[in-house]
Amino acid sequence: MSRIGLNLVIILTVLNSFSLALAQGTVASGAISGTVTLQPAGSAARSALITIVELKQSVLTDAKGAFVFESIPPGKYQIIAHLDRVPDVIKTITTNGANQTIDFEITLAPVSEQVIVTASGSAEALASSYQAVSSVSALELLQKNAISIGEALESQTGIAKRSFGPGSGRPVIRGFDGDRVLVLQDGLRLGGIASQSADEVEPIDVLSLDHVEIVKGPATLLYGSNAIGGVVNGISTNDVYQPGLSGYLTAFGSTNNQQIGSGAGFKFGRRNFLVFGNAGTQKAGDYHTPAGTILNSYARAGNVSGGAGWFPRSGWLAFSYSYDRRRHGIPVEPDEVDLEYLKERRHSFEVKSGLRKLGGFLDGGDFAVRYNDYKVREFEFESDENVTELDSLATNRNLNYRANFNHRPFGKLSGTFGFAGFTRDFLSVGEEAPAPHTKQNSFAAYALERVDLERVGFQFGGRIEQNGYKPEGNFRQRNFVGFSGGAGARFRLWSGGSLVANYQHSFRAPALEELYNNGPHPGIRTFDIGNQNLNAEQGDGIDLTLRHNTRRLRLETSGYFYIIRNFVFTAFTGQTDKASELPIIRYEQGTSHFAGTESSIEARLILSLWINGKVDYVRAELTEIKKPLPRIPPLRASLGLDWRYKAFNVRPELAFVNKQNRLFDNETSTAGYGIINVNGSYTFVTHRVAHIISLSGSNLTDKLYRNHLSFIKAIAPEMGRSVRLSYMLRF
């Protein structure tokens, strides 16, 4: 940790001690109590987590599904009921100090209000967020061909998939890709290098997650310059205490690429101590398209994790370890004799802790440190000679940390402040190793405040961040310091309706690869020449979002416009490297703008039937030369039904994608297409065990189509018809 970070820790520790000394007791008021049942069986939901958002207080339900909050002051509160791997339920209650009762029914219905933590650092309903956000449940993830995080999320509004084949899919948010989109797990970095290498995968086990949260648009205030385009955050629940034994088991299989896999996890709590563990494995063969089989498109993945925690009344402390191992091929044309494949492995060690109900100026806080040791090896198999050779090896050792503090509310003002940072040691050797051995360090301090009034709310904050690079050899050391800031307002227009306006100024330091690469980079099919004189990107953006949320209709529509100065892009020189036969590019800068819209709707036609639709579009270009930016998603839309009868659920969907002929240099156009998908599930609950059996069909008409964001779309169309059977048990 830098000296600045150490000094800040000391100051905050002293401040916390001082606040404890001035702590005052709370005036007793009324109680809020109720019960939680799990549908469709109507059984008691044991160990459900009930949270009062505004007070940041949580309790667990007992064996009968009952809960109680004592001494709650008068006010209007949002209360969230959460059960692992099940969509949350949100209700609002107004209390005048008297005792109140509120009951919850938790079900696996996909049409539900969403809760998100990533946008503000605290649990909040989607309708209360100042940014465009969404959440994907564990059941939705299981029903996808989720060999990678990009494959799992590509159908979400505003999210597309960049890929070098199924094993390396990575999310693209509103046209932002690479180092501008930050992929996290539980708010911390994963340590991989897929942001700059399209043939690599983010080392995250999607099927072990409780859900995935997505923040669309600049999220730099809490997460830093790599989140200038958005954040994808996989959420687990291992830092939440539950008494007794609970867990899950999953199994699945798909027809097209013979994908099979399974996963399991458990938590066991006793006397404020908790132990937990997860494990999973999956494999997929070469996939099939209407044009034939895509050679060398297979993928393998395996992972295991575990840990323990201590959860006294005033906080918690948890330790965990995880191991992730993957292997996937790089798709090639059928007559290729040289087959390349990658082996990736990651060790991760994590310590998390927190304090709550401090009673002074600091109401609570949470702290986390994670160390990642990531290694990727690229091999080439010459099938005509039956020889395998190691082409390159890269290691990325990453230590990242954060500390968030919630201060005591002052009237309607509440907020979070803290610091975060990371160190990185990157080394790459071999024929395809363009970057030098480089050490990177980053440190930031930030604050995010909000004022919640009856009909209007405000949010504002800022972040100061430093990023430094120390490469070996004859390369220039660089250090970047920048400021990100933002402000937003939320207006209540009618019952269930609101308008949110949000402005963000963002800062991004150039990536290591953009500064120092000098050699072949097969991951983006170019020969890179970095630019050690790059300046930091500076962006300004406006988001406008209209929301309506009632029991019969949920609607959200957004429009956004971003201008980014010193935008780093790959400029083709028109030359080709003779040894690698790759086109030579140089990293240059210019002004860019992104403008787009996205909308989603869920409307109840009759008691058991909903209709839903989504649409998104983004237009991005370099303004000085009026040239479109590369790999921008085309216009997309979908229309579907959601029919639920008792324990049955059926969801047919039509998905449409327009052609994309706004092209960058060396880019080819893609035709429009439409595909049909159907998902069905049956849920039954026996005693305290929930069973979900799902049958999903994708691209049922076996349509030949190509993903415009794929680096290899010319030789690898998307997957043809596929049927997937999955099973999830939750106990």
XYZ file of C-alpha atoms in Angstrom:
731
model
C 0.000 0.000 0.000
C 1.310 3.507 -0.763
C 2.257 5.988 1.979
C -0.853 8.040 1.136
C -3.033 4.954 1.660
C -1.311 4.131 4.991
C -1.797 7.680 6.280
C -5.457 7.583 5.275
C -5.961 4.307 7.160
C -4.462 5.897 10.318
C -6.657 8.996 9.995
C -9.819 6.946 9.511
C -8.941 4.711 12.476
C -8.531 7.748 14.740
C -11.756 9.223 13.395
C -13.590 5.972 14.080
C -12.271 5.825 17.668
C -13.340 9.432 18.237
C -16.811 8.739 16.857
C -17.224 5.764 19.195
C -16.402 7.967 22.141
C -19.196 10.355 21.161
C -21.718 7.578 20.435
C -25.225 8.118 21.737
C -28.009 5.586 22.131
C -31.009 5.496 19.872
C -34.453 6.437 21.085
C -36.685 3.358 21.215
C -39.627 3.335 18.819
C -41.901 0.707 17.307
C -41.103 -2.782 16.000
C -41.439 -4.156 12.468
C -42.139 -7.888 12.281
C -43.463 -10.439 9.816
C -42.993 -13.791 8.130
C -41.455 -15.009 4.874
C -42.812 -17.992 2.925
C -41.303 -19.825 -0.038
C -43.662 -20.425 -2.971
C -45.250 -22.401 -4.558
C -45.278 -24.719 -1.508
C -46.039 -21.959 0.998
C -43.416 -23.322 3.408
C -41.497 -21.168 5.889
C -38.376 -19.523 4.432
C -35.725 -20.265 7.040
C -32.631 -18.007 7.224
C -33.932 -15.439 4.747
C -32.063 -12.125 5.088
C -34.385 -9.162 5.774
C -32.860 -5.699 5.327
C -34.174 -2.190 6.014
C -32.375 -0.244 3.289
C -32.410 3.228 4.811
C -31.193 2.051 8.238
C -28.766 -0.594 6.869
C -30.127 -3.048 9.463
C -30.520 -6.774 8.731
C -31.954 -9.809 10.528
C -32.441 -13.478 9.628
C -35.747 -15.334 9.741
C -36.095 -18.192 12.222
C -37.192 -21.789 11.563
C -40.803 -20.581 11.170
C -39.847 -17.850 8.697
C -40.439 -15.083 11.246
C -38.401 -11.917 11.787
C -38.539 -8.804 13.938
C -36.785 -5.408 14.039
C -36.875 -3.605 17.384
C -36.795 0.138 18.075
C -37.432 1.433 14.546
C -37.978 5.220 14.456
C -40.893 6.706 12.494
C -40.336 6.986 8.746
C -40.806 5.437 5.323
C -38.605 2.399 4.623
C -37.824 -0.054 1.842
C -37.519 -3.620 3.145
C -35.776 -6.361 1.131
C -36.283 -10.110 1.622
C -33.382 -12.162 0.229
C -32.839 -15.910 -0.015
C -29.725 -17.293 -1.717
C -30.164 -18.039 -5.456
C -33.779 -16.743 -5.423
C -34.928 -13.319 -6.738
C -35.371 -10.687 -4.018
C -38.699 -9.209 -2.914
C -39.039 -5.514 -1.999
C -41.821 -3.826 -0.042
C -42.270 -0.298 1.289
C -43.676 0.460 4.723
C -44.459 3.698 6.577
C -44.359 3.635 10.367
C -45.303 6.325 12.884
C -43.592 4.603 15.799
C -46.265 1.959 16.437
C -45.659 -1.754 15.865
C -46.064 -2.823 12.215
C -46.443 -6.198 10.459
C -45.298 -6.981 6.911
C -45.175 -10.418 5.250
C -43.229 -11.630 2.188
C -43.690 -14.375 -0.387
C -40.475 -15.416 -2.166
C -40.757 -17.253 -5.474
C -38.579 -18.061 -8.480
C -40.749 -15.950 -10.773
C -38.463 -14.151 -13.257
C -40.678 -11.045 -13.331
C -39.662 -9.309 -10.120
C -38.219 -6.070 -8.782
C -34.428 -6.056 -8.765
C -32.050 -5.192 -5.942
C -28.536 -3.993 -6.681
C -25.533 -3.212 -4.480
C -22.867 -2.372 -7.053
C -24.129 1.073 -8.094
C -23.935 2.731 -4.660
C -22.119 0.284 -2.375
C -25.329 -0.428 -0.411
C -28.430 -2.486 -1.163
C -31.071 -0.495 -3.036
C -34.030 -1.154 -5.289
C -33.554 -0.617 -9.001
C -36.193 2.118 -8.864
C -34.012 4.026 -6.369
C -30.773 3.862 -8.356
C -29.284 6.936 -9.995
C -27.744 4.883 -12.814
C -28.989 2.386 -15.375
C -28.588 -0.967 -13.624
C -29.781 -4.556 -13.937
C -29.403 -7.893 -12.181
C -29.319 -11.475 -13.506
C -30.387 -14.286 -11.170
C -28.722 -17.655 -10.579
C -31.585 -19.421 -12.386
C -31.170 -17.252 -15.499
C -27.425 -17.938 -15.505
C -28.018 -21.691 -15.271
C -30.319 -21.611 -18.322
C -27.607 -20.033 -20.513
C -24.654 -21.757 -22.181
C -22.504 -20.066 -19.547
C -18.985 -21.316 -20.296
C -17.930 -17.637 -20.016
C -19.351 -14.453 -18.472
C -19.884 -12.935 -21.942
C -21.983 -15.906 -23.089
C -24.087 -15.659 -19.917
C -24.979 -11.948 -20.253
C -25.210 -11.247 -23.998
C -29.033 -11.173 -24.059
C -29.288 -8.457 -21.388
C -30.369 -4.954 -22.400
C -27.346 -2.850 -23.339
C -24.945 -5.824 -23.089
C -23.289 -7.465 -26.103
C -20.611 -10.162 -26.323
C -17.053 -9.761 -27.579
C -15.508 -13.124 -28.355
C -12.768 -15.176 -29.926
C -15.004 -18.246 -29.643
C -17.409 -19.426 -26.893
C -14.650 -20.032 -24.335
C -13.550 -16.368 -24.289
C -16.767 -14.314 -24.307
C -16.568 -10.967 -22.443
C -19.306 -8.336 -21.895
C -19.454 -5.127 -23.938
C -21.554 -2.385 -22.297
C -23.152 0.279 -24.508
C -20.371 -0.204 -27.063
C -17.567 0.075 -24.468
C -15.103 -2.804 -24.476
C -11.755 -3.927 -23.108
C -10.093 -1.838 -20.420
C -13.174 0.419 -20.204
C -15.404 -2.349 -18.754
C -14.494 -3.683 -15.315
C -15.414 -7.289 -14.404
C -15.420 -7.959 -10.653
C -16.441 -10.582 -8.138
C -17.839 -9.225 -4.870
C -16.466 -5.798 -5.744
C -12.841 -6.906 -6.242
C -10.699 -7.512 -9.329
C -10.218 -11.009 -10.704
C -6.599 -10.639 -11.803
C -7.098 -11.822 -15.405
C -5.955 -10.059 -18.578
C -8.960 -10.705 -20.841
C -9.703 -6.965 -21.042
C -6.846 -6.553 -23.537
C -6.650 -10.079 -25.003
C -9.829 -11.189 -26.738
C -8.744 -14.833 -26.884
C -8.676 -15.072 -23.068
C -11.524 -15.477 -20.591
C -12.412 -13.805 -17.314
C -11.613 -16.353 -14.543
C -15.016 -16.281 -12.848
C -17.278 -19.266 -12.138
C -20.645 -17.933 -13.277
C -22.696 -20.857 -11.941
C -21.448 -20.465 -8.342
C -22.806 -16.899 -8.114
C -25.990 -15.814 -6.360
C -26.517 -13.237 -9.129
C -24.664 -10.845 -11.427
C -25.118 -7.072 -11.217
C -24.482 -4.691 -14.122
C -23.942 -0.930 -13.947
C -24.279 0.616 -17.392
C -22.411 3.828 -18.095
C -19.558 5.422 -16.108
C -19.142 3.814 -12.667
C -15.800 5.437 -11.945
C -16.699 7.036 -8.606
C -16.618 3.761 -6.640
C -14.627 1.523 -8.997
C -12.048 3.628 -10.795
C -10.914 4.493 -14.272
C -11.334 0.992 -15.704
C -15.105 1.414 -15.187
C -15.462 4.342 -17.594
C -17.896 2.211 -19.625
C -19.526 0.172 -16.836
C -19.152 -2.619 -14.290
C -20.090 -6.311 -14.253
C -20.026 -7.608 -10.670
C -20.590 -11.258 -9.749
C -22.147 -11.490 -6.288
C -21.726 -14.406 -3.909
C -23.204 -14.600 -0.401
C -20.356 -16.084 1.620
C -20.090 -12.962 3.772
C -23.681 -13.371 5.022
C -24.121 -15.544 8.115
C -26.780 -18.276 8.100
C -27.339 -20.729 10.954
C -27.512 -24.425 10.119
C -26.839 -26.065 6.769
C -27.835 -24.552 3.419
C -26.586 -24.897 -0.130
C -27.275 -25.766 -3.745
C -26.628 -28.402 -6.398
C -26.763 -27.876 -10.172
C -26.417 -30.121 -13.202
C -26.936 -29.422 -16.891
C -26.393 -30.684 -20.417
C -26.733 -29.211 -23.931
C -27.151 -30.930 -27.278
C -25.315 -28.724 -29.785
C -21.791 -28.894 -28.387
C -22.303 -31.778 -25.952
C -21.834 -29.377 -23.053
C -22.202 -30.964 -19.619
C -21.428 -29.733 -16.155
C -22.344 -29.604 -12.509
C -21.743 -27.492 -9.440
C -22.414 -27.573 -5.719
C -21.987 -25.338 -2.720
C -22.793 -25.254 0.975
C -22.806 -22.962 4.000
C -22.877 -24.191 7.599
C -23.262 -21.757 10.466
C -23.068 -22.422 14.198
C -22.489 -20.058 17.140
C -21.496 -17.097 14.941
C -19.036 -19.198 12.929
C -19.557 -20.084 9.274
C -17.779 -22.461 6.899
C -18.543 -22.521 3.180
C -17.392 -24.146 -0.025
C -18.158 -24.327 -3.757
C -16.994 -26.527 -6.615
C -17.938 -26.919 -10.246
C -16.834 -28.354 -13.556
C -18.016 -28.224 -17.148
C -16.855 -29.206 -20.601
C -18.060 -28.367 -24.089
C -17.011 -29.826 -27.420
C -16.735 -28.146 -30.809
C -20.044 -26.446 -31.576
C -22.188 -26.826 -34.695
C -23.665 -24.209 -37.022
C -25.820 -24.525 -40.157
C -22.546 -24.031 -42.081
C -20.829 -26.932 -40.308
C -18.790 -27.683 -37.188
C -16.410 -25.002 -35.888
C -13.116 -26.796 -35.411
C -11.195 -26.272 -32.159
C -14.028 -24.359 -30.436
C -14.095 -26.612 -27.360
C -13.786 -25.384 -23.772
C -13.108 -26.872 -20.332
C -13.468 -25.287 -16.884
C -13.096 -26.385 -13.277
C -13.030 -24.541 -9.983
C -13.097 -24.975 -6.241
C -13.351 -22.471 -3.388
C -13.859 -22.456 0.342
C -13.424 -20.493 3.513
C -14.611 -19.634 6.987
C -15.996 -16.614 8.786
C -16.697 -15.220 12.241
C -19.860 -13.132 12.649
C -20.219 -11.485 16.077
C -22.963 -8.932 16.707
C -20.772 -5.927 15.847
C -19.308 -7.113 12.523
C -17.694 -10.001 10.691
C -14.387 -11.426 9.498
C -14.067 -14.001 6.686
C -11.230 -15.766 4.855
C -11.501 -17.623 1.545
C -9.442 -19.305 -1.157
C -10.458 -20.116 -4.736
C -8.846 -21.963 -7.616
C -9.977 -21.680 -11.239
C -8.575 -23.702 -14.148
C -9.606 -23.422 -17.811
C -8.663 -24.619 -21.251
C -10.184 -23.586 -24.559
C -9.323 -23.787 -28.226
C -9.021 -20.957 -30.748
C -11.507 -21.738 -33.556
C -9.946 -22.257 -36.997
C -11.054 -23.035 -40.537
C -11.698 -26.746 -41.296
C -8.506 -27.195 -43.357
C -6.139 -25.807 -40.684
C -3.428 -28.160 -39.429
C -2.032 -25.905 -36.660
C -4.417 -25.708 -33.692
C -3.856 -23.178 -30.903
C -5.281 -23.487 -27.410
C -4.919 -21.687 -24.083
C -4.537 -22.971 -20.549
C -5.402 -20.510 -17.759
C -5.225 -20.955 -14.015
C -5.869 -18.616 -11.105
C -5.187 -18.835 -7.368
C -7.019 -16.266 -5.244
C -6.780 -15.496 -1.508
C -9.243 -13.117 0.118
C -9.862 -11.492 3.504
C -13.066 -9.522 4.127
C -14.332 -7.850 7.269
C -16.795 -5.261 8.443
C -18.139 -3.284 11.378
C -21.740 -2.304 11.980
C -23.839 -0.200 14.373
C -20.877 1.806 15.665
C -23.162 4.532 16.916
C -20.865 7.505 16.303
C -19.988 9.500 13.205
C -19.111 6.227 11.466
C -22.175 4.008 11.303
C -20.223 1.058 9.853
C -17.776 -0.057 7.222
C -16.469 -2.971 5.229
C -12.929 -3.902 4.209
C -11.566 -6.390 1.691
C -8.210 -7.551 0.342
C -7.705 -10.065 -2.474
C -4.493 -11.467 -3.945
C -4.707 -13.049 -7.423
C -2.028 -15.180 -9.049
C -3.022 -15.668 -12.689
C -1.120 -17.564 -15.376
C -1.970 -18.239 -19.024
C -0.033 -20.444 -21.436
C -0.655 -20.524 -25.177
C 0.163 -23.735 -27.039
C 0.260 -24.623 -30.724
C -0.454 -28.182 -31.867
C 0.855 -29.062 -35.334
C -1.443 -31.916 -36.286
C 0.552 -32.899 -39.387
C 3.656 -33.456 -37.209
C 1.814 -34.415 -33.989
C 3.907 -31.880 -32.027
C 2.778 -29.442 -29.330
C 4.835 -26.320 -28.598
C 4.541 -23.581 -25.990
C 4.232 -20.247 -27.824
C 3.964 -17.855 -24.900
C 3.442 -17.599 -21.163
C 2.067 -14.651 -19.182
C 1.706 -14.181 -15.429
C -0.296 -11.457 -13.726
C 0.001 -11.081 -9.950
C -2.500 -8.646 -8.540
C -3.174 -7.384 -5.000
C -6.297 -5.252 -4.667
C -7.985 -3.765 -1.621
C -10.829 -1.469 -0.630
C -12.317 0.137 2.489
C -15.813 1.643 2.490
C -17.216 3.628 5.414
C -20.847 4.602 5.931
C -21.278 7.744 7.985
C -24.212 8.370 10.285
C -27.156 9.990 8.442
C -27.535 13.733 9.013
C -31.213 14.297 8.466
C -31.837 13.187 4.870
C -28.113 13.114 3.995
C -26.372 9.725 3.913
C -23.343 8.407 2.125
C -20.208 6.360 1.738
C -16.543 7.311 1.560
C -13.368 5.286 1.417
C -10.245 4.315 -0.436
C -9.172 1.529 -2.808
C -6.169 0.471 -4.810
C -4.230 -2.322 -6.417
C -0.758 -3.406 -7.432
C 0.024 -5.461 -10.519
C 3.108 -7.392 -11.603
C 2.806 -8.437 -15.269
C 5.352 -10.640 -17.059
C 5.036 -12.164 -20.520
C 7.608 -14.315 -22.338
C 7.682 -16.223 -25.612
C 7.166 -15.601 -29.320
C 3.790 -13.893 -28.761
C 4.701 -11.705 -25.777
C 4.568 -8.070 -26.924
C 4.660 -6.225 -23.563
C 7.681 -5.790 -21.258
C 7.792 -6.854 -17.619
C 5.815 -4.057 -15.942
C 4.742 -3.165 -12.423
C 1.613 -1.069 -11.978
C 0.191 0.586 -8.883
C -3.027 2.468 -8.298
C -4.563 4.287 -5.331
C -7.776 6.295 -4.994
C -9.927 8.068 -2.406
C -13.615 8.742 -3.003
C -16.933 9.833 -1.506
C -20.544 9.328 -2.629
C -23.385 11.183 -0.881
C -27.153 11.222 -1.351
C -30.110 13.265 -0.128
C -33.468 11.475 -0.191
C -36.539 13.697 0.076
C -40.174 12.743 -0.410
C -40.474 13.606 -4.110
C -36.904 14.308 -5.136
C -33.476 12.890 -4.375
C -29.921 13.960 -5.141
C -26.634 12.069 -5.384
C -23.168 13.549 -5.830
C -19.589 12.452 -5.340
C -16.001 12.492 -6.483
C -12.888 10.342 -6.777
C -9.181 11.178 -7.006
C -7.110 8.390 -8.519
C -3.433 7.741 -9.259
C -2.082 5.115 -11.698
C 1.633 4.480 -12.173
C 3.623 2.178 -14.505
C 7.221 1.000 -14.096
C 8.327 -1.090 -17.109
C 11.686 -2.833 -17.399
C 14.061 -1.952 -20.200
C 14.194 1.092 -22.411
C 10.627 2.225 -21.770
C 9.260 5.427 -20.294
C 7.786 5.303 -16.774
C 4.375 6.957 -16.585
C 2.193 8.273 -13.761
C -1.361 9.540 -14.170
C -3.479 11.432 -11.623
C -7.062 12.318 -12.396
C -10.462 13.254 -10.984
C -13.858 11.699 -11.606
C -17.042 13.321 -10.376
C -20.754 13.162 -10.857
C -24.159 14.367 -9.779
C -27.641 13.002 -10.246
C -31.237 13.847 -9.433
C -34.285 11.602 -9.132
C -37.758 13.095 -9.440
C -40.949 11.314 -8.449
C -43.466 12.091 -11.217
C -46.432 9.928 -10.192
C -47.163 6.828 -8.139
C -44.544 4.310 -9.316
C -43.036 6.714 -11.867
C -39.737 8.589 -11.700
C -37.265 10.491 -13.868
C -33.529 10.235 -13.221
C -30.944 12.628 -14.650
C -27.285 11.810 -14.154
C -24.060 13.576 -15.149
C -20.584 12.019 -14.828
C -17.084 13.283 -15.529
C -14.733 10.318 -15.896
C -10.998 9.716 -16.137
C -9.103 6.688 -17.479
C -5.370 6.093 -17.484
C -4.124 4.264 -20.612
C -3.797 0.504 -20.215
C -0.415 -1.161 -19.885
C -0.819 -2.792 -23.298
C -1.732 0.503 -24.970
C 1.438 2.112 -23.643
C 4.063 -0.606 -24.053
C 3.024 -3.368 -26.459
C 5.487 -3.866 -29.294
C 4.939 -7.160 -31.076
C 2.364 -9.682 -32.316
C -0.940 -9.712 -30.411
C -2.991 -12.659 -31.707
C -5.698 -11.940 -29.123
C -6.879 -9.010 -31.239
C -5.331 -10.258 -34.527
C -2.885 -7.352 -34.895
C 0.791 -6.502 -34.527
C 0.708 -3.822 -31.791
C 2.936 -0.779 -31.525
C 2.196 0.995 -28.244
C 2.423 4.710 -27.585
C 4.327 5.659 -24.426
C 3.196 9.278 -24.779
C -0.548 8.654 -24.484
C -2.550 11.038 -22.320
C -5.342 10.032 -19.939
C -8.858 9.847 -21.356
C -11.298 12.477 -20.089
C -15.012 11.861 -20.499
C -18.275 13.694 -19.849
C -21.617 11.937 -20.037
C -25.329 12.480 -19.476
C -27.926 9.772 -18.790
C -31.693 10.340 -18.685
C -33.882 7.488 -17.457
C -37.662 7.241 -17.156
C -39.026 4.469 -14.908
C -42.468 3.154 -14.082
C -42.825 0.340 -11.566
C -46.191 -1.044 -10.447
C -47.658 -4.519 -9.957
C -48.963 -4.574 -13.551
C -46.291 -2.676 -15.471
C -42.530 -2.256 -15.231
C -40.950 0.102 -17.741
C -37.487 1.613 -18.014
C -36.190 3.658 -20.926
C -32.852 5.461 -21.061
C -31.002 7.799 -23.373
C -27.317 8.661 -23.016
C -24.592 10.730 -24.622
C -20.857 10.565 -23.808
C -17.944 12.609 -25.146
C -14.463 11.183 -24.483
C -11.388 13.262 -25.217
C -8.013 11.570 -25.816
C -9.915 8.385 -26.655
C -7.379 5.606 -27.324
C -7.987 3.597 -30.495
C -6.096 1.231 -32.784
C -5.042 2.979 -36.003
C -4.153 0.637 -38.859
C -0.962 1.623 -40.670
C -1.717 -0.311 -43.870
C 1.405 -2.431 -43.339
C 1.753 -6.119 -42.410
C 4.349 -7.719 -40.178
C 6.185 -10.300 -42.295
C 6.930 -12.800 -39.512
C 3.429 -12.979 -37.957
C 1.465 -11.924 -41.086
C -0.616 -9.655 -38.849
C -1.651 -6.091 -39.774
C 0.375 -3.441 -37.928
C -1.533 -0.981 -35.735
C -0.475 1.970 -33.620
C -2.320 3.273 -30.572
C -3.468 6.825 -31.234
C -5.894 9.281 -29.641
C -8.811 11.437 -30.693
C -12.208 12.667 -29.555
C -15.082 10.189 -29.636
C -18.745 10.289 -28.821
C -21.237 7.577 -27.863
C -24.984 8.130 -28.162
C -27.647 5.534 -27.602
C -30.905 4.381 -26.111
C -32.223 1.274 -24.405
C -35.645 0.277 -23.139
C -37.272 -2.662 -21.399
C -40.890 -3.382 -20.541
C -42.757 -6.043 -18.562
C -46.544 -5.805 -18.625
C -49.122 -8.163 -17.119
C -51.837 -8.986 -19.644
C -53.814 -11.287 -17.347
C -53.130 -12.757 -13.920
C -50.698 -15.452 -15.142
C -49.415 -13.943 -18.418
C -46.832 -11.213 -18.918
C -45.457 -9.697 -22.115
C -41.930 -8.353 -22.197
C -39.754 -6.536 -24.674
C -36.275 -5.017 -24.950
C -34.492 -2.751 -27.414
C -31.046 -1.134 -27.444
C -28.982 0.869 -29.909
C -25.662 2.705 -29.734
C -23.843 4.867 -32.276
C -20.161 5.599 -31.643
C -17.541 7.350 -33.771
C -14.339 9.373 -33.842
C -15.603 12.923 -34.278
C -12.620 14.591 -36.033
C -12.532 12.093 -38.893
C -16.206 11.046 -38.639
C -15.308 7.357 -38.636
C -17.317 4.699 -36.732
C -15.528 2.968 -33.885
C -14.804 -0.774 -34.287
C -17.095 -3.598 -33.111
C -20.086 -1.479 -32.096
C -23.251 -3.575 -31.531
C -26.057 -3.076 -34.062
C -29.686 -2.290 -33.216
C -31.215 -5.176 -31.230
C -34.736 -5.961 -30.016
C -36.670 -8.841 -28.494
C -40.311 -9.650 -27.763
C -41.468 -12.428 -25.466
C -44.193 -13.873 -23.270
C -43.988 -15.148 -19.703
C -46.748 -17.595 -18.745
C -46.880 -18.973 -15.225
C -49.363 -21.537 -13.957
C -48.736 -22.783 -10.426
C -45.291 -24.428 -10.608
C -44.956 -24.216 -14.420
C -43.329 -21.363 -16.315
C -42.933 -21.012 -20.110
C -41.136 -18.080 -21.818
C -40.987 -17.974 -25.644
C -38.946 -15.141 -27.202
C -38.241 -13.632 -30.617
C -34.872 -11.871 -30.842
C -34.022 -9.508 -33.710
C -30.655 -7.972 -34.634
C -30.199 -5.425 -37.410
C -27.355 -5.417 -39.924
C -24.225 -3.454 -39.057
C -22.564 -1.618 -41.926
C -21.007 1.257 -39.951
C -17.443 -0.029 -40.116
C -13.956 0.785 -38.904
C -10.763 -0.027 -40.828
C -10.260 -3.746 -41.599
C -13.792 -4.507 -40.346
C -16.477 -6.397 -42.280
C -20.236 -5.874 -42.169
C -22.725 -8.378 -40.745
C -26.264 -9.125 -41.894
C -29.352 -8.808 -39.716
C -31.148 -11.862 -38.386
C -33.939 -13.128 -36.152
C -33.944 -16.183 -33.894
C -36.468 -17.980 -31.687
C -35.717 -19.053 -28.111
C -37.932 -20.822 -25.568
C -37.353 -21.406 -21.845
C -39.531 -23.552 -19.621
C -39.244 -24.566 -15.977
C -41.038 -26.511 -13.275
C -40.537 -25.716 -9.595
C -41.561 -27.765 -6.588
C -40.715 -27.434 -2.924
C -40.546 -30.322 -0.448
C -40.094 -29.367 3.185
C -37.094 -26.967 3.044
C -35.786 -28.083 -0.360
C -36.598 -26.317 -3.655
C -36.188 -28.145 -6.985
C -36.120 -26.349 -10.350
C -36.062 -28.304 -13.609
C -35.554 -26.216 -16.765
C -35.661 -27.013 -20.472
C -34.345 -24.332 -22.815
C -34.144 -24.142 -26.587
C -32.046 -21.528 -28.414
C -31.971 -20.655 -32.124
C -34.735 -23.202 -32.709
C -34.943 -22.482 -36.454
C -31.202 -23.242 -36.803
C -30.512 -19.801 -38.285
C -27.050 -19.024 -39.693
C -25.893 -15.706 -38.199
C -22.732 -13.930 -37.081
C -21.865 -11.789 -34.077
C -20.529 -8.430 -35.247
C -18.319 -8.199 -32.133
C -16.517 -11.472 -32.779
C -12.887 -11.211 -33.883
C -13.329 -14.399 -35.919
C -16.860 -13.984 -37.268
C -15.692 -14.686 -40.827
C -14.780 -18.280 -39.981
C -16.983 -18.882 -36.917
C -20.734 -18.139 -37.121
C -22.734 -18.370 -33.911
C -24.127 -21.606 -32.522
C -26.994 -23.342 -34.309
C -29.997 -25.052 -32.745
C -29.410 -26.194 -29.163
C -31.518 -27.698 -26.382
C -30.394 -27.461 -22.750
C -31.698 -29.396 -19.741
C -30.771 -28.105 -16.293
C -31.585 -28.903 -12.697
C -31.055 -26.837 -9.565
C -31.649 -27.940 -5.986
C -31.631 -25.383 -3.190
C -31.731 -26.414 0.461
